[in-house]
Amino acid sequence: MAEAGNRKAVPGTVGVCFVSLCRIFGIRDAGTRWRGGRGTARANTPVVGAASWGALHRVRPDRAGRLARVRDWEPVTTGHSSALVRRSPDGRSYAKTTPAATSAELRDERERLVWSASVGIGVPRVLDWQERDGRATLVTSALPGTPACGFPRRRADAVARRLVEFLADLHGIPVRECPFDRRLAVTVPLAAANVAAGRVDETDFDAERRGRTAAGVLADLVAGRERAEALEPADLAVCHGDFCLPNVLLDPDTLEVTGVLDVGRLGVADRHQDIALLTRSLAATDLNPAYGPGPAERVARRTGADPWRTGYYRLLDEFF
């Protein structure tokens, strides 16, 4: 699959009623988790800590007239996001603009950036934010460092070890401190909502599912949900949610992780959510030729990953 800002949800017409689809597949919690408006599913339900949630929303980004200049910034054409991304002339800021259909997703990312910074996770700083006529624009600072996908083969194992260390630190943040819920009770209904709205790109499925329909793949997801939910409580952690190589930056000299990008799916989930996408990214030599199956297997061993759950969370990722 594509990486770096990829969202498998694509614009489309609603072919199946969301509630009907949930009934067909027996998906629970659909009524309480569908909260987006304009056909957008959101997952911002606080896990715990109403006080910390209130503090998050009292934070206000800096305003320095950046939005007035964004249209003159240089377009960034790398990545696979549906958002329009621009870089400031000095390279110190980025602006991401989304249409009405996905503005809620950008709002989610802004909220997660503010929270992540408050607990010491290295993320871009929110500089400005605007919603107008259904469109949203988020302006953030640039992060120093080299993307994990940008290192030569001779450093691949060292980079992979650093990523495992970073995940251990991230997953060590107390779950009770995180106000974002990305457990399966949230994400499986979101997956169904994306299928119902025609927002899943079937041409971008992983190789083992290529040629199948989104509804058929959703049936597999639902069939495995009970088993995955039974295993979920023992491994709950604060997860990045899209932990692939292009989304992690490291100091090119020390290999210390300087920060992470694309945190729109950050939240409490089974830690296998991150392990699944990291090992898939490492193994994808067409996208990241410096790595390969060897580093991916070593990461799986170091993290004590459950192969079945690794596969299940890759399946879940097909819908986002």
mmCIF file of C-alpha atoms in Angstrom:
data_model
loop_
_atom_site.group_PDB
_atom_site.id
_atom_site.type_symbol
_atom_site.label_atom_id
_atom_site.label_comp_id
_atom_site.label_asym_id
_atom_site.label_seq_id
_atom_site.Cartn_x
_atom_site.Cartn_y
_atom_site.Cartn_z
ATOM 1 C CA MET A 1 0.000 0.000 0.000
ATOM 2 C CA ALA A 2 1.013 3.639 -0.345
ATOM 3 C CA GLU A 3 2.613 5.366 2.632
ATOM 4 C CA ALA A 4 3.246 8.834 4.011
ATOM 5 C CA GLY A 5 -0.082 10.448 4.548
ATOM 6 C CA ASN A 6 -1.973 7.790 2.659
ATOM 7 C CA ARG A 7 -5.677 7.607 3.312
ATOM 8 C CA LYS A 8 -7.465 4.732 1.686
ATOM 9 C CA ALA A 9 -10.746 6.599 2.010
ATOM 10 C CA VAL A 10 -11.458 8.352 -1.272
ATOM 11 C CA PRO A 11 -14.335 10.569 -2.405
ATOM 12 C CA GLY A 12 -17.275 8.664 -3.775
ATOM 13 C CA THR A 13 -21.004 8.288 -3.766
ATOM 14 C CA VAL A 14 -22.858 6.537 -1.006
ATOM 15 C CA GLY A 15 -23.719 3.119 -2.337
ATOM 16 C CA VAL A 16 -24.936 1.472 0.860
ATOM 17 C CA CYS A 17 -26.607 2.989 3.900
ATOM 18 C CA PHE A 18 -24.112 3.008 6.794
ATOM 19 C CA VAL A 19 -26.568 1.707 9.372
ATOM 20 C CA SER A 20 -27.769 -1.000 6.979
ATOM 21 C CA LEU A 21 -24.209 -2.094 6.336
ATOM 22 C CA CYS A 22 -23.539 -2.305 10.059
ATOM 23 C CA ARG A 23 -26.641 -4.449 10.489
ATOM 24 C CA ILE A 24 -25.570 -6.729 7.652
ATOM 25 C CA PHE A 25 -22.194 -7.342 9.253
ATOM 26 C CA GLY A 26 -23.411 -7.230 12.854
ATOM 27 C CA ILE A 27 -21.178 -4.307 13.764
ATOM 28 C CA ARG A 28 -21.821 -3.074 17.272
ATOM 29 C CA ASP A 29 -21.704 0.508 18.545
ATOM 30 C CA ALA A 30 -22.546 2.011 15.154
ATOM 31 C CA GLY A 31 -25.145 4.388 16.500
ATOM 32 C CA THR A 32 -22.917 5.888 19.179
ATOM 33 C CA ARG A 33 -19.716 6.101 17.129
ATOM 34 C CA TRP A 34 -21.035 7.827 14.000
ATOM 35 C CA ARG A 35 -20.478 11.478 14.858
ATOM 36 C CA GLY A 36 -18.920 13.202 11.913
ATOM 37 C CA GLY A 37 -21.569 14.988 9.876
ATOM 38 C CA ARG A 38 -21.240 15.410 6.105
ATOM 39 C CA GLY A 39 -20.669 11.677 5.870
ATOM 40 C CA THR A 40 -17.445 11.793 7.898
ATOM 41 C CA ALA A 41 -16.822 9.367 10.744
ATOM 42 C CA ARG A 42 -14.891 10.712 13.713
ATOM 43 C CA ALA A 43 -13.297 9.046 16.691
ATOM 44 C CA ASN A 44 -12.577 11.670 19.308
ATOM 45 C CA THR A 45 -14.333 10.006 22.237
ATOM 46 C CA PRO A 46 -12.227 10.669 25.351
ATOM 47 C CA VAL A 47 -10.915 7.476 26.951
ATOM 48 C CA VAL A 48 -10.530 9.155 30.341
ATOM 49 C CA GLY A 49 -9.694 12.490 31.879
ATOM 50 C CA ALA A 50 -12.309 15.135 31.141
ATOM 51 C CA ALA A 51 -10.069 17.738 32.796
ATOM 52 C CA SER A 52 -7.191 17.085 30.414
ATOM 53 C CA TRP A 53 -9.618 17.141 27.476
ATOM 54 C CA GLY A 54 -10.813 20.576 28.526
ATOM 55 C CA ALA A 55 -7.238 21.806 28.828
ATOM 56 C CA LEU A 56 -6.539 20.632 25.306
ATOM 57 C CA HIS A 57 -9.332 22.743 23.881
ATOM 58 C CA ARG A 58 -8.210 25.843 25.775
ATOM 59 C CA VAL A 59 -4.940 25.842 23.832
ATOM 60 C CA ARG A 60 -4.933 28.356 20.998
ATOM 61 C CA PRO A 61 -2.446 28.312 18.096
ATOM 62 C CA ASP A 62 -0.189 31.257 17.368
ATOM 63 C CA ARG A 63 -1.560 33.673 14.780
ATOM 64 C CA ALA A 64 0.945 35.566 12.677
ATOM 65 C CA GLY A 65 -0.921 36.182 9.448
ATOM 66 C CA ARG A 66 0.349 32.966 7.912
ATOM 67 C CA LEU A 67 -2.954 32.009 6.339
ATOM 68 C CA ALA A 68 -2.959 35.116 4.183
ATOM 69 C CA ARG A 69 0.318 33.989 2.603
ATOM 70 C CA VAL A 70 -0.326 30.249 2.262
ATOM 71 C CA ARG A 71 -1.555 30.474 -1.344
ATOM 72 C CA ASP A 72 1.893 31.664 -2.399
ATOM 73 C CA TRP A 73 3.708 28.747 -0.790
ATOM 74 C CA GLU A 74 5.266 25.907 -2.796
ATOM 75 C CA PRO A 75 3.032 22.841 -3.351
ATOM 76 C CA VAL A 76 4.350 19.557 -1.944
ATOM 77 C CA THR A 77 3.575 16.724 -4.338
ATOM 78 C CA THR A 78 5.033 13.758 -2.436
ATOM 79 C CA GLY A 79 2.758 11.542 -0.361
ATOM 80 C CA HIS A 80 -0.710 10.214 -1.055
ATOM 81 C CA SER A 81 -2.970 12.365 1.056
ATOM 82 C CA SER A 82 -6.099 13.915 -0.432
ATOM 83 C CA ALA A 83 -5.081 17.172 1.271
ATOM 84 C CA LEU A 84 -3.316 20.014 -0.520
ATOM 85 C CA VAL A 85 0.042 20.526 1.193
ATOM 86 C CA ARG A 86 2.240 23.601 0.763
ATOM 87 C CA ARG A 87 5.663 24.549 2.141
ATOM 88 C CA SER A 88 6.705 28.070 3.118
ATOM 89 C CA PRO A 89 9.553 29.680 1.135
ATOM 90 C CA ASP A 90 11.942 29.355 4.089
ATOM 91 C CA GLY A 91 11.009 25.686 4.598
ATOM 92 C CA ARG A 92 10.090 26.277 8.235
ATOM 93 C CA SER A 93 6.304 25.823 7.971
ATOM 94 C CA TYR A 94 3.787 23.625 6.199
ATOM 95 C CA ALA A 95 0.110 24.220 5.431
ATOM 96 C CA LYS A 96 -2.369 21.430 4.835
ATOM 97 C CA THR A 97 -5.791 22.244 3.351
ATOM 98 C CA THR A 98 -8.642 19.765 3.079
ATOM 99 C CA PRO A 99 -12.057 19.938 1.414
ATOM 100 C CA ALA A 100 -15.275 19.844 3.393
ATOM 101 C CA ALA A 101 -15.558 16.052 3.156
ATOM 102 C CA THR A 102 -12.344 15.541 5.143
ATOM 103 C CA SER A 103 -12.084 18.694 7.253
ATOM 104 C CA ALA A 104 -13.042 16.722 10.377
ATOM 105 C CA GLU A 105 -9.993 14.502 9.863
ATOM 106 C CA LEU A 106 -7.733 17.551 9.790
ATOM 107 C CA ARG A 107 -9.400 18.843 12.950
ATOM 108 C CA ASP A 108 -8.637 15.491 14.563
ATOM 109 C CA GLU A 109 -4.997 15.848 13.559
ATOM 110 C CA ARG A 110 -4.773 19.348 15.014
ATOM 111 C CA GLU A 111 -6.176 18.181 18.347
ATOM 112 C CA ARG A 112 -3.754 15.271 18.471
ATOM 113 C CA LEU A 113 -0.791 17.506 17.636
ATOM 114 C CA VAL A 114 -1.604 19.808 20.536
ATOM 115 C CA TRP A 115 -2.066 16.925 22.962
ATOM 116 C CA SER A 116 1.046 15.071 21.765
ATOM 117 C CA ALA A 117 3.210 18.134 22.293
ATOM 118 C CA SER A 118 1.774 18.551 25.796
ATOM 119 C CA VAL A 119 3.028 15.089 26.831
ATOM 120 C CA GLY A 120 6.445 15.412 25.218
ATOM 121 C CA ILE A 121 5.968 13.570 21.924
ATOM 122 C CA GLY A 122 7.990 15.216 19.170
ATOM 123 C CA VAL A 123 5.451 16.558 16.672
ATOM 124 C CA PRO A 124 5.083 19.649 14.478
ATOM 125 C CA ARG A 125 3.903 22.695 16.416
ATOM 126 C CA VAL A 126 0.462 24.052 15.526
ATOM 127 C CA LEU A 127 0.977 27.586 14.218
ATOM 128 C CA ASP A 128 -2.431 28.417 12.802
ATOM 129 C CA TRP A 129 -5.845 26.964 12.037
ATOM 130 C CA GLN A 130 -8.840 28.081 10.010
ATOM 131 C CA GLU A 131 -12.191 26.627 8.964
ATOM 132 C CA ARG A 132 -14.076 28.532 6.281
ATOM 133 C CA ASP A 133 -16.760 27.498 3.788
ATOM 134 C CA GLY A 134 -16.337 23.887 4.831
ATOM 135 C CA ARG A 135 -12.613 23.812 4.081
ATOM 136 C CA ALA A 136 -9.967 23.582 6.782
ATOM 137 C CA THR A 137 -6.339 24.731 6.808
ATOM 138 C CA LEU A 138 -3.755 23.670 9.370
ATOM 139 C CA VAL A 139 -0.366 25.417 9.520
ATOM 140 C CA THR A 140 2.426 23.648 11.406
ATOM 141 C CA SER A 141 6.144 23.995 11.963
ATOM 142 C CA ALA A 142 8.645 21.823 10.117
ATOM 143 C CA LEU A 143 10.454 19.121 12.092
ATOM 144 C CA PRO A 144 14.208 18.578 11.905
ATOM 145 C CA GLY A 145 15.565 15.217 10.846
ATOM 146 C CA THR A 146 15.585 12.664 8.053
ATOM 147 C CA PRO A 147 12.598 10.379 7.363
ATOM 148 C CA ALA A 148 13.288 6.783 8.365
ATOM 149 C CA CYS A 149 12.781 5.776 4.737
ATOM 150 C CA GLY A 150 15.702 8.018 3.703
ATOM 151 C CA PHE A 151 18.625 6.113 5.242
ATOM 152 C CA PRO A 152 21.036 3.825 3.337
ATOM 153 C CA ARG A 153 20.962 0.050 3.638
ATOM 154 C CA ARG A 154 24.046 -0.054 5.888
ATOM 155 C CA ARG A 155 22.105 1.830 8.589
ATOM 156 C CA ALA A 156 18.805 -0.008 8.208
ATOM 157 C CA ASP A 157 19.119 -2.253 11.266
ATOM 158 C CA ALA A 158 20.284 0.616 13.476
ATOM 159 C CA VAL A 159 17.336 2.758 12.370
ATOM 160 C CA ALA A 160 14.920 -0.125 12.945
ATOM 161 C CA ARG A 161 16.253 -0.587 16.489
ATOM 162 C CA ARG A 162 15.699 3.103 17.191
ATOM 163 C CA LEU A 163 12.126 2.845 15.957
ATOM 164 C CA VAL A 164 11.475 -0.069 18.308
ATOM 165 C CA GLU A 165 12.899 1.980 21.199
ATOM 166 C CA PHE A 166 10.705 4.923 20.261
ATOM 167 C CA LEU A 167 7.609 2.717 20.139
ATOM 168 C CA ALA A 168 8.434 1.355 23.587
ATOM 169 C CA ASP A 169 8.505 4.922 24.924
ATOM 170 C CA LEU A 170 5.304 5.912 23.114
ATOM 171 C CA HIS A 171 3.486 2.786 24.229
ATOM 172 C CA GLY A 172 4.699 3.425 27.765
ATOM 173 C CA ILE A 173 2.637 6.615 28.117
ATOM 174 C CA PRO A 174 -0.187 5.815 30.570
ATOM 175 C CA VAL A 175 -3.354 5.052 28.645
ATOM 176 C CA ARG A 176 -5.418 7.037 31.145
ATOM 177 C CA GLU A 177 -3.654 10.225 30.000
ATOM 178 C CA CYS A 178 -4.727 9.911 26.371
ATOM 179 C CA PRO A 179 -8.094 11.463 25.416
ATOM 180 C CA PHE A 180 -8.368 9.708 22.027
ATOM 181 C CA ASP A 181 -9.978 6.298 21.591
ATOM 182 C CA ARG A 182 -8.898 4.121 18.652
ATOM 183 C CA ARG A 183 -9.946 0.758 20.018
ATOM 184 C CA LEU A 184 -11.800 -1.653 17.771
ATOM 185 C CA ALA A 185 -15.158 -0.543 19.185
ATOM 186 C CA VAL A 186 -14.387 2.750 17.442
ATOM 187 C CA THR A 187 -12.378 1.784 14.386
ATOM 188 C CA VAL A 188 -14.430 -1.120 13.037
ATOM 189 C CA PRO A 189 -17.588 1.044 12.765
ATOM 190 C CA LEU A 190 -15.434 3.734 11.147
ATOM 191 C CA ALA A 191 -14.243 1.177 8.619
ATOM 192 C CA ALA A 192 -17.851 0.257 7.854
ATOM 193 C CA ALA A 193 -18.735 3.924 7.473
ATOM 194 C CA ASN A 194 -15.972 4.402 4.919
ATOM 195 C CA VAL A 195 -17.182 1.390 2.941
ATOM 196 C CA ALA A 196 -20.776 2.620 3.030
ATOM 197 C CA ALA A 197 -19.748 6.065 1.810
ATOM 198 C CA GLY A 198 -17.634 4.702 -1.039
ATOM 199 C CA ARG A 199 -14.438 6.128 0.438
ATOM 200 C CA VAL A 200 -12.286 2.979 0.331
ATOM 201 C CA ASP A 201 -9.824 2.679 -2.556
ATOM 202 C CA GLU A 202 -10.038 -0.969 -3.598
ATOM 203 C CA THR A 203 -7.141 -0.515 -6.040
ATOM 204 C CA ASP A 204 -4.820 0.226 -3.110
ATOM 205 C CA PHE A 205 -5.407 -2.986 -1.160
ATOM 206 C CA ASP A 206 -2.382 -4.984 -0.048
ATOM 207 C CA ALA A 207 -1.305 -7.740 -2.450
ATOM 208 C CA GLU A 208 -3.160 -10.543 -0.666
ATOM 209 C CA ARG A 209 -6.469 -8.683 -1.011
ATOM 210 C CA ARG A 210 -6.000 -7.141 -4.431
ATOM 211 C CA GLY A 211 -8.995 -7.626 -6.701
ATOM 212 C CA ARG A 212 -11.470 -7.992 -3.843
ATOM 213 C CA THR A 213 -14.337 -5.659 -2.979
ATOM 214 C CA ALA A 214 -14.336 -3.382 0.058
ATOM 215 C CA ALA A 215 -17.494 -5.073 1.347
ATOM 216 C CA GLY A 216 -15.855 -8.488 1.091
ATOM 217 C CA VAL A 217 -12.760 -7.335 2.953
ATOM 218 C CA LEU A 218 -14.979 -5.702 5.588
ATOM 219 C CA ALA A 219 -16.612 -9.082 6.158
ATOM 220 C CA ASP A 220 -13.171 -10.495 7.020
ATOM 221 C CA LEU A 221 -12.569 -7.630 9.438
ATOM 222 C CA VAL A 222 -15.875 -8.213 11.198
ATOM 223 C CA ALA A 223 -15.297 -11.970 11.359
ATOM 224 C CA GLY A 224 -12.050 -11.455 13.275
ATOM 225 C CA ARG A 225 -13.275 -8.676 15.534
ATOM 226 C CA GLU A 226 -14.369 -10.821 18.482
ATOM 227 C CA ARG A 227 -10.992 -12.557 18.685
ATOM 228 C CA ALA A 228 -9.089 -9.281 18.325
ATOM 229 C CA GLU A 229 -11.209 -7.535 20.973
ATOM 230 C CA ALA A 230 -10.619 -10.380 23.419
ATOM 231 C CA LEU A 231 -6.859 -9.859 23.047
ATOM 232 C CA GLU A 232 -7.011 -6.056 23.000
ATOM 233 C CA PRO A 233 -7.145 -5.164 26.747
ATOM 234 C CA ALA A 234 -3.805 -6.778 27.608
ATOM 235 C CA ASP A 235 -1.929 -4.719 25.009
ATOM 236 C CA LEU A 236 -3.646 -1.329 25.087
ATOM 237 C CA ALA A 237 -1.235 1.542 24.551
ATOM 238 C CA VAL A 238 -1.021 5.055 23.178
ATOM 239 C CA CYS A 239 -0.460 4.306 19.483
ATOM 240 C CA HIS A 240 0.601 6.539 16.604
ATOM 241 C CA GLY A 241 -1.888 4.837 14.293
ATOM 242 C CA ASP A 242 0.045 5.243 11.010
ATOM 243 C CA PHE A 243 3.553 4.252 12.052
ATOM 244 C CA CYS A 244 5.270 3.758 8.703
ATOM 245 C CA LEU A 245 8.803 4.818 7.806
ATOM 246 C CA PRO A 246 8.032 8.151 6.073
ATOM 247 C CA ASN A 247 6.165 9.339 9.175
ATOM 248 C CA VAL A 248 9.164 9.096 11.531
ATOM 249 C CA LEU A 249 12.090 11.549 11.506
ATOM 250 C CA LEU A 250 15.520 10.836 12.986
ATOM 251 C CA ASP A 251 18.692 12.831 13.563
ATOM 252 C CA PRO A 252 20.994 11.656 10.742
ATOM 253 C CA ASP A 253 24.030 11.622 13.063
ATOM 254 C CA THR A 254 22.723 10.164 16.321
ATOM 255 C CA LEU A 255 19.644 8.346 14.966
ATOM 256 C CA GLU A 256 17.591 9.775 17.808
ATOM 257 C CA VAL A 257 13.945 10.121 16.812
ATOM 258 C CA THR A 258 13.239 13.837 16.423
ATOM 259 C CA GLY A 259 9.508 13.493 15.877
ATOM 260 C CA VAL A 260 6.578 11.933 14.076
ATOM 261 C CA LEU A 261 4.181 13.175 11.403
ATOM 262 C CA ASP A 262 0.571 12.419 10.426
ATOM 263 C CA VAL A 263 -0.818 11.817 13.910
ATOM 264 C CA GLY A 264 -4.472 12.034 12.875
ATOM 265 C CA ARG A 265 -5.088 8.445 13.981
ATOM 266 C CA LEU A 266 -3.177 8.625 17.254
ATOM 267 C CA GLY A 267 -5.056 7.147 20.193
ATOM 268 C CA VAL A 268 -5.498 4.252 22.575
ATOM 269 C CA ALA A 269 -5.360 0.942 20.721
ATOM 270 C CA ASP A 270 -3.703 -2.458 20.785
ATOM 271 C CA ARG A 271 0.044 -1.855 20.341
ATOM 272 C CA HIS A 272 -0.063 -4.244 17.368
ATOM 273 C CA GLN A 273 -1.637 -1.378 15.418
ATOM 274 C CA ASP A 274 1.793 0.276 15.265
ATOM 275 C CA ILE A 275 3.841 -2.908 14.989
ATOM 276 C CA ALA A 276 1.735 -4.104 12.061
ATOM 277 C CA LEU A 277 2.280 -0.982 9.975
ATOM 278 C CA LEU A 278 5.952 -0.622 10.899
ATOM 279 C CA THR A 279 6.835 -4.193 9.911
ATOM 280 C CA ARG A 280 4.827 -3.915 6.696
ATOM 281 C CA SER A 281 6.638 -0.681 5.854
ATOM 282 C CA LEU A 282 10.026 -2.252 6.550
ATOM 283 C CA ALA A 283 9.242 -5.272 4.375
ATOM 284 C CA ALA A 284 8.015 -3.187 1.418
ATOM 285 C CA THR A 285 11.198 -3.076 -0.659
ATOM 286 C CA ASP A 286 9.368 -1.424 -3.547
ATOM 287 C CA LEU A 287 8.744 1.588 -1.296
ATOM 288 C CA ASN A 288 11.676 1.330 1.110
ATOM 289 C CA PRO A 289 14.480 -0.564 -0.684
ATOM 290 C CA ALA A 290 17.049 -0.074 2.086
ATOM 291 C CA TYR A 291 15.127 -2.407 4.385
ATOM 292 C CA GLY A 292 13.295 -5.630 3.532
ATOM 293 C CA PRO A 293 11.933 -8.781 5.201
ATOM 294 C CA GLY A 294 15.026 -9.212 7.408
ATOM 295 C CA PRO A 295 14.656 -5.983 9.399
ATOM 296 C CA ALA A 296 10.889 -6.512 9.531
ATOM 297 C CA GLU A 297 11.300 -9.982 11.046
ATOM 298 C CA ARG A 298 13.837 -8.731 13.583
ATOM 299 C CA VAL A 299 11.471 -5.955 14.664
ATOM 300 C CA ALA A 300 8.663 -8.487 15.056
ATOM 301 C CA ARG A 301 10.881 -10.605 17.317
ATOM 302 C CA ARG A 302 12.069 -7.646 19.385
ATOM 303 C CA THR A 303 8.528 -6.477 20.012
ATOM 304 C CA GLY A 304 7.149 -9.949 20.707
ATOM 305 C CA ALA A 305 4.476 -9.403 18.078
ATOM 306 C CA ASP A 306 1.581 -11.817 17.646
ATOM 307 C CA PRO A 307 1.493 -12.726 13.917
ATOM 308 C CA TRP A 308 -2.290 -13.078 13.857
ATOM 309 C CA ARG A 309 -2.845 -9.614 15.319
ATOM 310 C CA THR A 310 -0.220 -8.128 13.029
ATOM 311 C CA GLY A 311 -2.247 -9.423 10.095
ATOM 312 C CA TYR A 312 -5.529 -8.238 11.578
ATOM 313 C CA TYR A 313 -4.372 -4.651 12.064
ATOM 314 C CA ARG A 314 -3.015 -4.565 8.525
ATOM 315 C CA LEU A 315 -6.462 -5.681 7.425
ATOM 316 C CA LEU A 316 -8.011 -2.851 9.455
ATOM 317 C CA ASP A 317 -5.688 -0.355 7.782
ATOM 318 C CA GLU A 318 -7.202 -1.114 4.373
ATOM 319 C CA PHE A 319 -10.174 1.105 5.274
ATOM 320 C CA PHE A 320 -8.264 4.278 6.233
#
